[in-house]
Amino acid sequence: MSELGSKHVVVIGAGILGASTAAHLARGGADVTLVTSGALADGASGRSIAWLNSSGDRSRDYHYLRLIALDRYRTWAVRHPESSSYLRFDGALKWAGVDESFRQTFAYERAAGYDAVWVSPDEVTEIAPDVDASAVADEGAIYNAGEGWVNLPDLVAALVAEAVADGARVVEQAGDVRVDVEDGVAVGAILGDGSRVAADHVVLATGGDVPAHLAALGVTVPDATPAAFVLFTDPVDVEVRTVLNTPRVAVRPTPDGRLVLDADWAEKSIVVGDDGSITVPDETVQGLLDEASRVLAGNPVLTAQRVGAGLKPIPGDGEPVVGAVPSIAGLSTLFTHSGATLGLALGELLAEEILTGAPSPVLASFRLDRFGGEVGSDAVAVPTGAWAPVAPA
C-alpha cells in the first residue's frame, strides 16, 4: 500500500482513532510514534457506550461510511477470534418514547437497505430474552440484528500491541502535547516536558480536545462537544447480550459482566465547575440504575461501580472531520462522534491517505475545509484533558 513507507508519523492521542491510525500506518511500513497525554484509552474511548451501528436517519455518505466501518469490525472478529470477549454482534433493540413513534425511522432504515425488523412487544422475548417486554413501547420496537458493541480499551490495547509488533513506539504520560509547527508545516510534536519528537507527518486525534488544539494553530472547526458521562455498574447476575437504546436509558454489557449505561436526560444534569471538574448528581446515578433495571428481564437490582465523565467529541454538524488540515502542511486530524463505530475504518483510510498521498473518495464529504474560514500556523500548548473516573457527587 505504501509509496512512502519510510515516512515518520507522529500520532497524538491514543484512543480508538489514534490507536487505529497508528496500527494501520505501522502495518503499511511507516515509522510511527504514538504519543498520548495519559494512558491508553483514558479519554472518550474509556467511557463510551460503544454501540456499533448505522441506525437512524443519516446522510447517504455518512451511512455508507458507517457500513464500511461495521464491515471492518467483522473482518477484525474473523482475524482475531479472541476478540469475541470484547466485540459482539448480538443485535440491538430500540423503541420510541411516550407520544413518539419510530415507524418513520424504521421506514428510513429499510429504504436504505439496512437490516431492520419491526417487532411487537410480544415478540421481543423471542429475539431478546434479556429484555422486559412490558417496558417496550405499545407500537413495538426496531430490532437490528447486525448491530453490536465493542469494549474499546480492549480493542485499543490490541491495536497498539500490533503497532508495536510492527515497529511503532509508544509514549504514554507525555503531559500536554502540542503539534510542532514551523513556517506553516507540521514538523512533529512537543511533549509536556518540552522535548520534541520530529516527524514528516502529524496526526491529531485527541478526541474532544481537537477543536482547542486546532484553535491554538489558528484553525477553526465547528464544535458541539458536550460534557458527558457513562455509568458502569457492578457485575450483574443476569446475562445481557442485546444493546438497548430506550427512551430513558441505553444499555450494553461489558466483558466482565457489568453494564454500561447512559442517557441524554442524564447528561443534562451534569454540573461543570469553573475549573472544568464534572459532577454527576447522586439522583442521576440512581435514576439511570432504576431505568436500566426497568427494561431488563427480571428487573435486577443494579448498583454503581463508577462514573466515567469527560468530553464527548461531536463536530458542529454532527459528521466526521477527517484528513488533511489545509493550512498546515503535514498535519491531519480525526474528530468525530461515534468513534467506536468508525474507529477501525477511519484509521485505515487516513493511514492509506498518508502513506500513498492519494485522498480517499470515501472521505470526500468529511474534510475540514467544508466549513471554510481562515487558518493560521502558530502552536501553543493546550491541555489534552486526560480522563480519570469521577465519583458520583
GROMACS .gro file of C-alpha atoms in nm:
model
  393
    1MET     CA    1   0.000   0.000   0.000
    2SER     CA    2   0.275   0.244   0.089
    3GLU     CA    3   0.477   0.453  -0.154
    4LEU     CA    4   0.629   0.642   0.140
    5GLY     CA    5   0.695   0.359   0.380
    6SER     CA    6   0.994   0.524   0.547
    7LYS     CA    7   0.789   0.829   0.644
    8HIS     CA    8   0.796   0.906   1.017
    9VAL     CA    9   0.449   0.983   1.150
   10VAL     CA   10   0.365   1.106   1.499
   11VAL     CA   11   0.010   1.028   1.612
   12ILE     CA   12  -0.112   1.239   1.904
   13GLY     CA   13  -0.386   1.069   2.104
   14ALA     CA   14  -0.423   0.702   2.199
   15GLY     CA   15  -0.797   0.648   2.191
   16ILE     CA   16  -0.957   0.430   1.926
   17LEU     CA   17  -0.890   0.676   1.642
   18GLY     CA   18  -0.525   0.735   1.726
   19ALA     CA   19  -0.455   0.368   1.801
   20SER     CA   20  -0.624   0.253   1.481
   21THR     CA   21  -0.436   0.506   1.269
   22ALA     CA   22  -0.104   0.415   1.431
   23ALA     CA   23  -0.163   0.043   1.379
   24HIS     CA   24  -0.255   0.085   1.013
   25LEU     CA   25   0.039   0.317   0.949
   26ALA     CA   26   0.284   0.076   1.110
   27ARG     CA   27   0.131  -0.214   0.918
   28GLY     CA   28   0.184  -0.014   0.598
   29GLY     CA   29   0.554   0.037   0.668
   30ALA     CA   30   0.564   0.382   0.826
   31ASP     CA   31   0.791   0.470   1.117
   32VAL     CA   32   0.531   0.552   1.384
   33THR     CA   33   0.542   0.720   1.724
   34LEU     CA   34   0.214   0.719   1.920
   35VAL     CA   35   0.207   0.990   2.186
   36THR     CA   36  -0.063   1.038   2.448
   37SER     CA   37  -0.102   1.275   2.740
   38GLY     CA   38  -0.200   1.000   2.983
   39ALA     CA   39  -0.262   0.628   2.942
   40LEU     CA   40  -0.406   0.436   2.651
   41ALA     CA   41  -0.782   0.481   2.605
   42ASP     CA   42  -0.815   0.710   2.908
   43GLY     CA   43  -1.030   0.965   2.726
   44ALA     CA   44  -1.362   0.924   2.545
   45SER     CA   45  -1.268   0.569   2.440
   46GLY     CA   46  -1.265   0.465   2.804
   47ARG     CA   47  -1.616   0.593   2.869
   48SER     CA   48  -1.818   0.512   2.561
   49ILE     CA   49  -2.141   0.319   2.522
   50ALA     CA   50  -1.960   0.184   2.213
   51TRP     CA   51  -2.271   0.076   2.023
   52LEU     CA   52  -2.172  -0.039   1.671
   53ASN     CA   53  -2.437   0.077   1.429
   54SER     CA   54  -2.561   0.286   1.138
   55SER     CA   55  -2.902   0.324   1.292
   56GLY     CA   56  -3.147   0.603   1.215
   57ASP     CA   57  -3.166   0.880   0.957
   58ARG     CA   58  -2.821   0.980   0.827
   59SER     CA   59  -2.680   1.136   0.513
   60ARG     CA   60  -2.609   0.892   0.233
   61ASP     CA   61  -2.231   0.938   0.255
   62TYR     CA   62  -2.226   0.903   0.633
   63HIS     CA   63  -2.441   0.591   0.624
   64TYR     CA   64  -2.207   0.438   0.364
   65LEU     CA   65  -1.903   0.520   0.578
   66ARG     CA   66  -2.062   0.356   0.881
   67LEU     CA   67  -2.145   0.042   0.682
   68ILE     CA   68  -1.779   0.020   0.578
   69ALA     CA   69  -1.686   0.066   0.942
   70LEU     CA   70  -1.911  -0.220   1.054
   71ASP     CA   71  -1.759  -0.440   0.784
   72ARG     CA   72  -1.411  -0.374   0.923
   73TYR     CA   73  -1.523  -0.492   1.266
   74ARG     CA   74  -1.647  -0.817   1.121
   75THR     CA   75  -1.314  -0.864   0.946
   76TRP     CA   76  -1.135  -0.796   1.275
   77ALA     CA   77  -1.354  -1.054   1.451
   78VAL     CA   78  -1.262  -1.321   1.196
   79ARG     CA   79  -0.890  -1.242   1.212
   80HIS     CA   80  -0.889  -1.215   1.591
   81PRO     CA   81  -1.104  -1.495   1.737
   82GLU     CA   82  -1.000  -1.386   2.087
   83SER     CA   83  -1.192  -1.062   2.030
   84SER     CA   84  -1.520  -1.244   2.098
   85SER     CA   85  -1.476  -1.144   2.461
   86TYR     CA   86  -1.484  -0.770   2.380
   87LEU     CA   87  -1.651  -0.748   2.037
   88ARG     CA   88  -2.002  -0.883   1.986
   89PHE     CA   89  -2.272  -0.864   1.720
   90ASP     CA   90  -2.568  -0.989   1.920
   91GLY     CA   91  -2.811  -0.729   1.787
   92ALA     CA   92  -2.967  -0.411   1.921
   93LEU     CA   93  -3.320  -0.308   2.009
   94LYS     CA   94  -3.470   0.041   2.021
   95TRP     CA   95  -3.812   0.187   2.078
   96ALA     CA   96  -3.976   0.528   2.100
   97GLY     CA   97  -4.085   0.727   2.400
   98VAL     CA   98  -4.428   0.850   2.500
   99ASP     CA   99  -4.601   1.050   2.223
  100GLU     CA  100  -4.328   0.945   1.977
  101SER     CA  101  -4.306   0.685   1.700
  102PHE     CA  102  -4.018   0.501   1.537
  103ARG     CA  103  -4.221   0.397   1.234
  104GLN     CA  104  -4.059   0.665   1.019
  105THR     CA  105  -3.714   0.564   1.142
  106PHE     CA  106  -3.793   0.204   1.053
  107ALA     CA  107  -3.909   0.307   0.706
  108TYR     CA  108  -3.589   0.506   0.652
  109GLU     CA  109  -3.368   0.216   0.759
  110ARG     CA  110  -3.550  -0.029   0.533
  111ALA     CA  111  -3.538   0.213   0.238
  112ALA     CA  112  -3.162   0.235   0.283
  113GLY     CA  113  -3.134  -0.145   0.280
  114TYR     CA  114  -3.038  -0.159   0.647
  115ASP     CA  115  -3.107  -0.477   0.844
  116ALA     CA  116  -3.410  -0.370   1.047
  117VAL     CA  117  -3.708  -0.576   1.164
  118TRP     CA  118  -4.020  -0.439   1.332
  119VAL     CA  119  -4.121  -0.645   1.636
  120SER     CA  120  -4.425  -0.628   1.861
  121PRO     CA  121  -4.384  -0.627   2.240
  122ASP     CA  122  -4.498  -0.990   2.244
  123GLU     CA  123  -4.219  -1.085   2.002
  124VAL     CA  124  -3.942  -0.914   2.197
  125THR     CA  125  -3.879  -1.202   2.436
  126GLU     CA  126  -3.821  -1.436   2.139
  127ILE     CA  127  -3.534  -1.231   1.997
  128ALA     CA  128  -3.412  -1.057   2.312
  129PRO     CA  129  -3.488  -1.267   2.622
  130ASP     CA  130  -3.277  -1.026   2.830
  131VAL     CA  131  -3.541  -0.753   2.782
  132ASP     CA  132  -3.854  -0.693   2.987
  133ALA     CA  133  -4.121  -0.683   2.717
  134SER     CA  134  -4.354  -0.478   2.938
  135ALA     CA  135  -4.113  -0.183   2.908
  136VAL     CA  136  -4.133  -0.178   2.527
  137ALA     CA  137  -4.349   0.086   2.359
  138ASP     CA  138  -4.700  -0.029   2.268
  139GLU     CA  139  -4.630   0.026   1.898
  140GLY     CA  140  -4.333  -0.213   1.913
  141ALA     CA  141  -3.962  -0.176   1.853
  142ILE     CA  142  -3.691  -0.193   1.588
  143TYR     CA  143  -3.454  -0.487   1.605
  144ASN     CA  144  -3.123  -0.452   1.422
  145ALA     CA  145  -2.969  -0.799   1.422
  146GLY     CA  146  -2.641  -0.684   1.264
  147GLU     CA  147  -2.553  -0.432   1.532
  148GLY     CA  148  -2.336  -0.488   1.836
  149TRP     CA  149  -2.085  -0.342   2.079
  150VAL     CA  150  -1.713  -0.322   2.145
  151ASN     CA  151  -1.518  -0.267   2.466
  152LEU     CA  152  -1.279  -0.001   2.338
  153PRO     CA  153  -0.998  -0.027   2.596
  154ASP     CA  154  -0.950  -0.391   2.495
  155LEU     CA  155  -0.952  -0.306   2.125
  156VAL     CA  156  -0.713  -0.014   2.174
  157ALA     CA  157  -0.471  -0.239   2.363
  158ALA     CA  158  -0.484  -0.494   2.080
  159LEU     CA  159  -0.426  -0.230   1.812
  160VAL     CA  160  -0.133  -0.077   2.000
  161ALA     CA  161   0.020  -0.421   2.052
  162GLU     CA  162   0.001  -0.481   1.677
  163ALA     CA  163   0.152  -0.140   1.608
  164VAL     CA  164   0.443  -0.211   1.845
  165ALA     CA  165   0.496  -0.552   1.683
  166ASP     CA  166   0.529  -0.365   1.353
  167GLY     CA  167   0.790  -0.131   1.498
  168ALA     CA  168   0.588   0.157   1.642
  169ARG     CA  169   0.700   0.339   1.956
  170VAL     CA  170   0.451   0.444   2.226
  171VAL     CA  171   0.495   0.738   2.464
  172GLU     CA  172   0.239   0.746   2.745
  173GLN     CA  173   0.204   1.005   3.024
  174ALA     CA  174   0.350   1.270   2.791
  175GLY     CA  175   0.163   1.559   2.951
  176ASP     CA  176   0.020   1.845   2.747
  177VAL     CA  177   0.119   1.761   2.391
  178ARG     CA  178   0.103   2.010   2.104
  179VAL     CA  179   0.168   1.999   1.735
  180ASP     CA  180   0.508   2.147   1.645
  181VAL     CA  181   0.463   2.384   1.350
  182GLU     CA  182   0.737   2.573   1.169
  183ASP     CA  183   0.664   2.806   0.876
  184GLY     CA  184   0.322   2.653   0.822
  185VAL     CA  185   0.450   2.295   0.826
  186ALA     CA  186   0.388   2.033   1.097
  187VAL     CA  187   0.732   1.901   1.193
  188GLY     CA  188   0.645   1.686   1.493
  189ALA     CA  189   0.510   1.705   1.846
  190ILE     CA  190   0.620   1.896   2.155
  191LEU     CA  191   0.566   1.698   2.475
  192GLY     CA  192   0.468   1.833   2.813
  193ASP     CA  193   0.828   1.844   2.933
  194GLY     CA  194   0.933   2.049   2.629
  195SER     CA  195   1.105   1.765   2.447
  196ARG     CA  196   1.036   1.725   2.077
  197VAL     CA  197   0.955   1.429   1.857
  198ALA     CA  198   1.037   1.510   1.496
  199ALA     CA  199   0.813   1.380   1.219
  200ASP     CA  200   0.737   1.405   0.850
  201HIS     CA  201   0.365   1.397   0.924
  202VAL     CA  202   0.149   1.451   1.232
  203VAL     CA  203  -0.196   1.311   1.310
  204LEU     CA  204  -0.405   1.494   1.571
  205ALA     CA  205  -0.657   1.255   1.730
  206THR     CA  206  -0.723   1.395   2.078
  207GLY     CA  207  -1.099   1.347   2.087
  208GLY     CA  208  -1.298   1.635   2.232
  209ASP     CA  209  -0.979   1.842   2.262
  210VAL     CA  210  -0.920   1.854   1.887
  211PRO     CA  211  -1.105   2.186   1.839
  212ALA     CA  212  -0.892   2.353   2.109
  213HIS     CA  213  -0.572   2.209   1.965
  214LEU     CA  214  -0.665   2.331   1.619
  215ALA     CA  215  -0.771   2.670   1.753
  216ALA     CA  216  -0.423   2.704   1.903
  217LEU     CA  217  -0.295   2.670   1.547
  218GLY     CA  218  -0.538   2.930   1.418
  219VAL     CA  219  -0.771   2.670   1.269
  220THR     CA  220  -1.143   2.676   1.348
  221VAL     CA  221  -1.363   2.368   1.344
  222PRO     CA  222  -1.729   2.397   1.450
  223ASP     CA  223  -1.766   2.216   1.777
  224ALA     CA  224  -2.071   2.072   1.955
  225THR     CA  225  -1.873   1.871   2.212
  226PRO     CA  226  -2.059   1.844   2.546
  227ALA     CA  227  -1.957   1.722   2.888
  228ALA     CA  228  -2.095   1.369   2.920
  229PHE     CA  229  -2.067   1.054   3.126
  230VAL     CA  230  -2.140   0.684   3.131
  231LEU     CA  231  -2.220   0.476   3.437
  232PHE     CA  232  -2.052   0.141   3.495
  233THR     CA  233  -2.248  -0.097   3.717
  234ASP     CA  234  -2.120  -0.363   3.946
  235PRO     CA  235  -2.134  -0.716   3.796
  236VAL     CA  236  -2.490  -0.836   3.736
  237ASP     CA  237  -2.632  -1.186   3.781
  238VAL     CA  238  -2.839  -1.177   3.460
  239GLU     CA  239  -2.692  -1.229   3.113
  240VAL     CA  240  -2.736  -0.921   2.895
  241ARG     CA  241  -2.647  -0.958   2.527
  242THR     CA  242  -2.862  -0.711   2.334
  243VAL     CA  243  -2.766  -0.346   2.308
  244LEU     CA  244  -3.067  -0.141   2.421
  245ASN     CA  245  -3.146   0.214   2.316
  246THR     CA  246  -3.460   0.308   2.502
  247PRO     CA  247  -3.623   0.646   2.573
  248ARG     CA  248  -3.468   0.671   2.920
  249VAL     CA  249  -3.151   0.462   2.911
  250ALA     CA  250  -2.901   0.297   2.678
  251VAL     CA  251  -2.751  -0.032   2.796
  252ARG     CA  252  -2.470  -0.257   2.680
  253PRO     CA  253  -2.275  -0.533   2.853
  254THR     CA  254  -1.901  -0.546   2.925
  255PRO     CA  255  -1.663  -0.843   2.903
  256ASP     CA  256  -1.652  -0.877   3.283
  257GLY     CA  257  -2.026  -0.899   3.342
  258ARG     CA  258  -2.102  -0.536   3.419
  259LEU     CA  259  -2.325  -0.294   3.228
  260VAL     CA  260  -2.253   0.047   3.075
  261LEU     CA  261  -2.541   0.298   3.093
  262ASP     CA  262  -2.607   0.644   2.956
  263ALA     CA  263  -2.894   0.873   2.856
  264ASP     CA  264  -2.940   1.220   2.709
  265TRP     CA  265  -3.150   1.336   3.003
  266ALA     CA  266  -2.878   1.225   3.244
  267GLU     CA  267  -2.611   1.424   3.060
  268LYS     CA  268  -2.818   1.739   3.107
  269SER     CA  269  -2.789   1.705   3.484
  270ILE     CA  270  -2.408   1.729   3.482
  271VAL     CA  271  -2.257   2.018   3.677
  272VAL     CA  272  -1.936   2.158   3.526
  273GLY     CA  273  -1.726   2.363   3.766
  274ASP     CA  274  -1.526   2.674   3.684
  275ASP     CA  275  -1.214   2.457   3.693
  276GLY     CA  276  -1.362   2.213   3.440
  277SER     CA  277  -1.443   1.949   3.701
  278ILE     CA  278  -1.752   1.740   3.632
  279THR     CA  279  -2.003   1.635   3.898
  280VAL     CA  280  -2.280   1.385   3.836
  281PRO     CA  281  -2.564   1.416   4.091
  282ASP     CA  282  -2.648   1.114   4.306
  283GLU     CA  283  -3.009   1.122   4.191
  284THR     CA  284  -2.897   1.098   3.828
  285VAL     CA  285  -2.687   0.791   3.901
  286GLN     CA  286  -2.974   0.623   4.084
  287GLY     CA  287  -3.216   0.728   3.810
  288LEU     CA  288  -3.007   0.556   3.544
  289LEU     CA  289  -2.981   0.241   3.755
  290ASP     CA  290  -3.358   0.236   3.802
  291GLU     CA  291  -3.428   0.292   3.433
  292ALA     CA  292  -3.191   0.013   3.332
  293SER     CA  293  -3.347  -0.225   3.582
  294ARG     CA  294  -3.690  -0.147   3.442
  295VAL     CA  295  -3.601  -0.253   3.087
  296LEU     CA  296  -3.415  -0.572   3.178
  297ALA     CA  297  -3.581  -0.908   3.225
  298GLY     CA  298  -3.637  -0.982   3.593
  299ASN     CA  299  -3.577  -0.617   3.684
  300PRO     CA  300  -3.247  -0.688   3.863
  301VAL     CA  301  -3.121  -0.460   4.137
  302LEU     CA  302  -2.829  -0.265   3.990
  303THR     CA  303  -2.556  -0.080   4.176
  304ALA     CA  304  -2.297   0.168   4.055
  305GLN     CA  305  -1.930   0.079   4.038
  306ARG     CA  306  -1.802   0.405   3.890
  307VAL     CA  307  -1.882   0.702   3.670
  308GLY     CA  308  -1.668   0.798   3.373
  309ALA     CA  309  -1.711   1.164   3.284
  310GLY     CA  310  -1.545   1.395   3.034
  311LEU     CA  311  -1.585   1.541   2.687
  312LYS     CA  312  -1.792   1.360   2.422
  313PRO     CA  313  -1.645   1.457   2.082
  314ILE     CA  314  -1.909   1.591   1.841
  315PRO     CA  315  -1.832   1.815   1.540
  316GLY     CA  316  -2.063   2.112   1.490
  317ASP     CA  317  -2.262   1.950   1.210
  318GLY     CA  318  -2.255   1.604   1.367
  319GLU     CA  319  -2.049   1.441   1.090
  320PRO     CA  320  -1.682   1.335   1.098
  321VAL     CA  321  -1.390   1.567   1.032
  322VAL     CA  322  -1.114   1.359   0.874
  323GLY     CA  323  -0.795   1.421   0.681
  324ALA     CA  324  -0.555   1.699   0.598
  325VAL     CA  325  -0.563   2.039   0.770
  326PRO     CA  326  -0.539   2.257   0.457
  327SER     CA  327  -0.343   2.546   0.604
  328ILE     CA  328  -0.075   2.334   0.773
  329ALA     CA  329   0.126   2.103   0.552
  330GLY     CA  330   0.190   1.761   0.701
  331LEU     CA  331  -0.095   1.774   0.952
  332SER     CA  332  -0.404   1.552   0.950
  333THR     CA  333  -0.681   1.527   1.206
  334LEU     CA  334  -0.959   1.297   1.320
  335PHE     CA  335  -1.255   1.445   1.509
  336THR     CA  336  -1.586   1.265   1.523
  337HIS     CA  337  -1.878   1.137   1.723
  338SER     CA  338  -1.930   0.759   1.710
  339GLY     CA  339  -1.559   0.695   1.725
  340ALA     CA  340  -1.637   0.342   1.841
  341THR     CA  341  -1.825   0.255   1.522
  342LEU     CA  342  -1.589   0.444   1.291
  343GLY     CA  343  -1.256   0.375   1.459
  344LEU     CA  344  -1.118   0.085   1.258
  345ALA     CA  345  -1.225   0.222   0.921
  346LEU     CA  346  -1.117   0.582   0.975
  347GLY     CA  347  -0.774   0.472   1.098
  348GLU     CA  348  -0.730   0.255   0.791
  349LEU     CA  349  -0.849   0.518   0.542
  350LEU     CA  350  -0.646   0.802   0.692
  351ALA     CA  351  -0.334   0.585   0.712
  352GLU     CA  352  -0.373   0.497   0.345
  353GLU     CA  353  -0.401   0.866   0.254
  354ILE     CA  354  -0.083   0.948   0.444
  355LEU     CA  355   0.112   0.654   0.304
  356THR     CA  356   0.008   0.697  -0.059
  357GLY     CA  357  -0.062   1.069  -0.080
  358ALA     CA  358  -0.393   0.990  -0.252
  359PRO     CA  359  -0.712   1.127  -0.088
  360SER     CA  360  -0.982   0.867  -0.022
  361PRO     CA  361  -1.304   0.931  -0.218
  362VAL     CA  362  -1.494   0.776   0.072
  363LEU     CA  363  -1.385   1.067   0.293
  364ALA     CA  364  -1.458   1.345   0.043
  365SER     CA  365  -1.767   1.467   0.232
  366PHE     CA  366  -1.586   1.480   0.566
  367ARG     CA  367  -1.299   1.721   0.505
  368LEU     CA  368  -1.219   2.012   0.735
  369ASP     CA  369  -1.240   2.261   0.451
  370ARG     CA  370  -1.615   2.204   0.416
  371PHE     CA  371  -1.651   2.463   0.692
  372GLY     CA  372  -1.446   2.735   0.518
  373GLY     CA  373  -1.281   3.012   0.722
  374GLU     CA  374  -0.929   3.143   0.769
  375VAL     CA  375  -0.650   2.947   0.934
  376GLY     CA  376  -0.309   3.025   1.082
  377SER     CA  377   0.009   2.847   1.188
  378ASP     CA  378   0.128   2.928   1.543
  379ALA     CA  379   0.131   2.649   1.804
  380VAL     CA  380   0.067   2.696   2.174
  381ALA     CA  381   0.032   2.434   2.445
  382VAL     CA  382  -0.321   2.314   2.509
  383PRO     CA  383  -0.408   2.057   2.776
  384THR     CA  384  -0.538   1.734   2.628
  385GLY     CA  385  -0.774   1.664   2.919
  386ALA     CA  386  -0.672   1.314   3.023
  387TRP     CA  387  -0.964   1.134   3.182
  388ALA     CA  388  -0.990   0.983   3.527
  389PRO     CA  389  -1.304   0.831   3.681
  390VAL     CA  390  -1.530   1.081   3.857
  391ALA     CA  391  -1.715   0.957   4.162
  392PRO     CA  392  -2.084   1.043   4.189
  393ALA     CA  393  -2.149   1.354   4.396
   0.00000   0.00000   0.00000
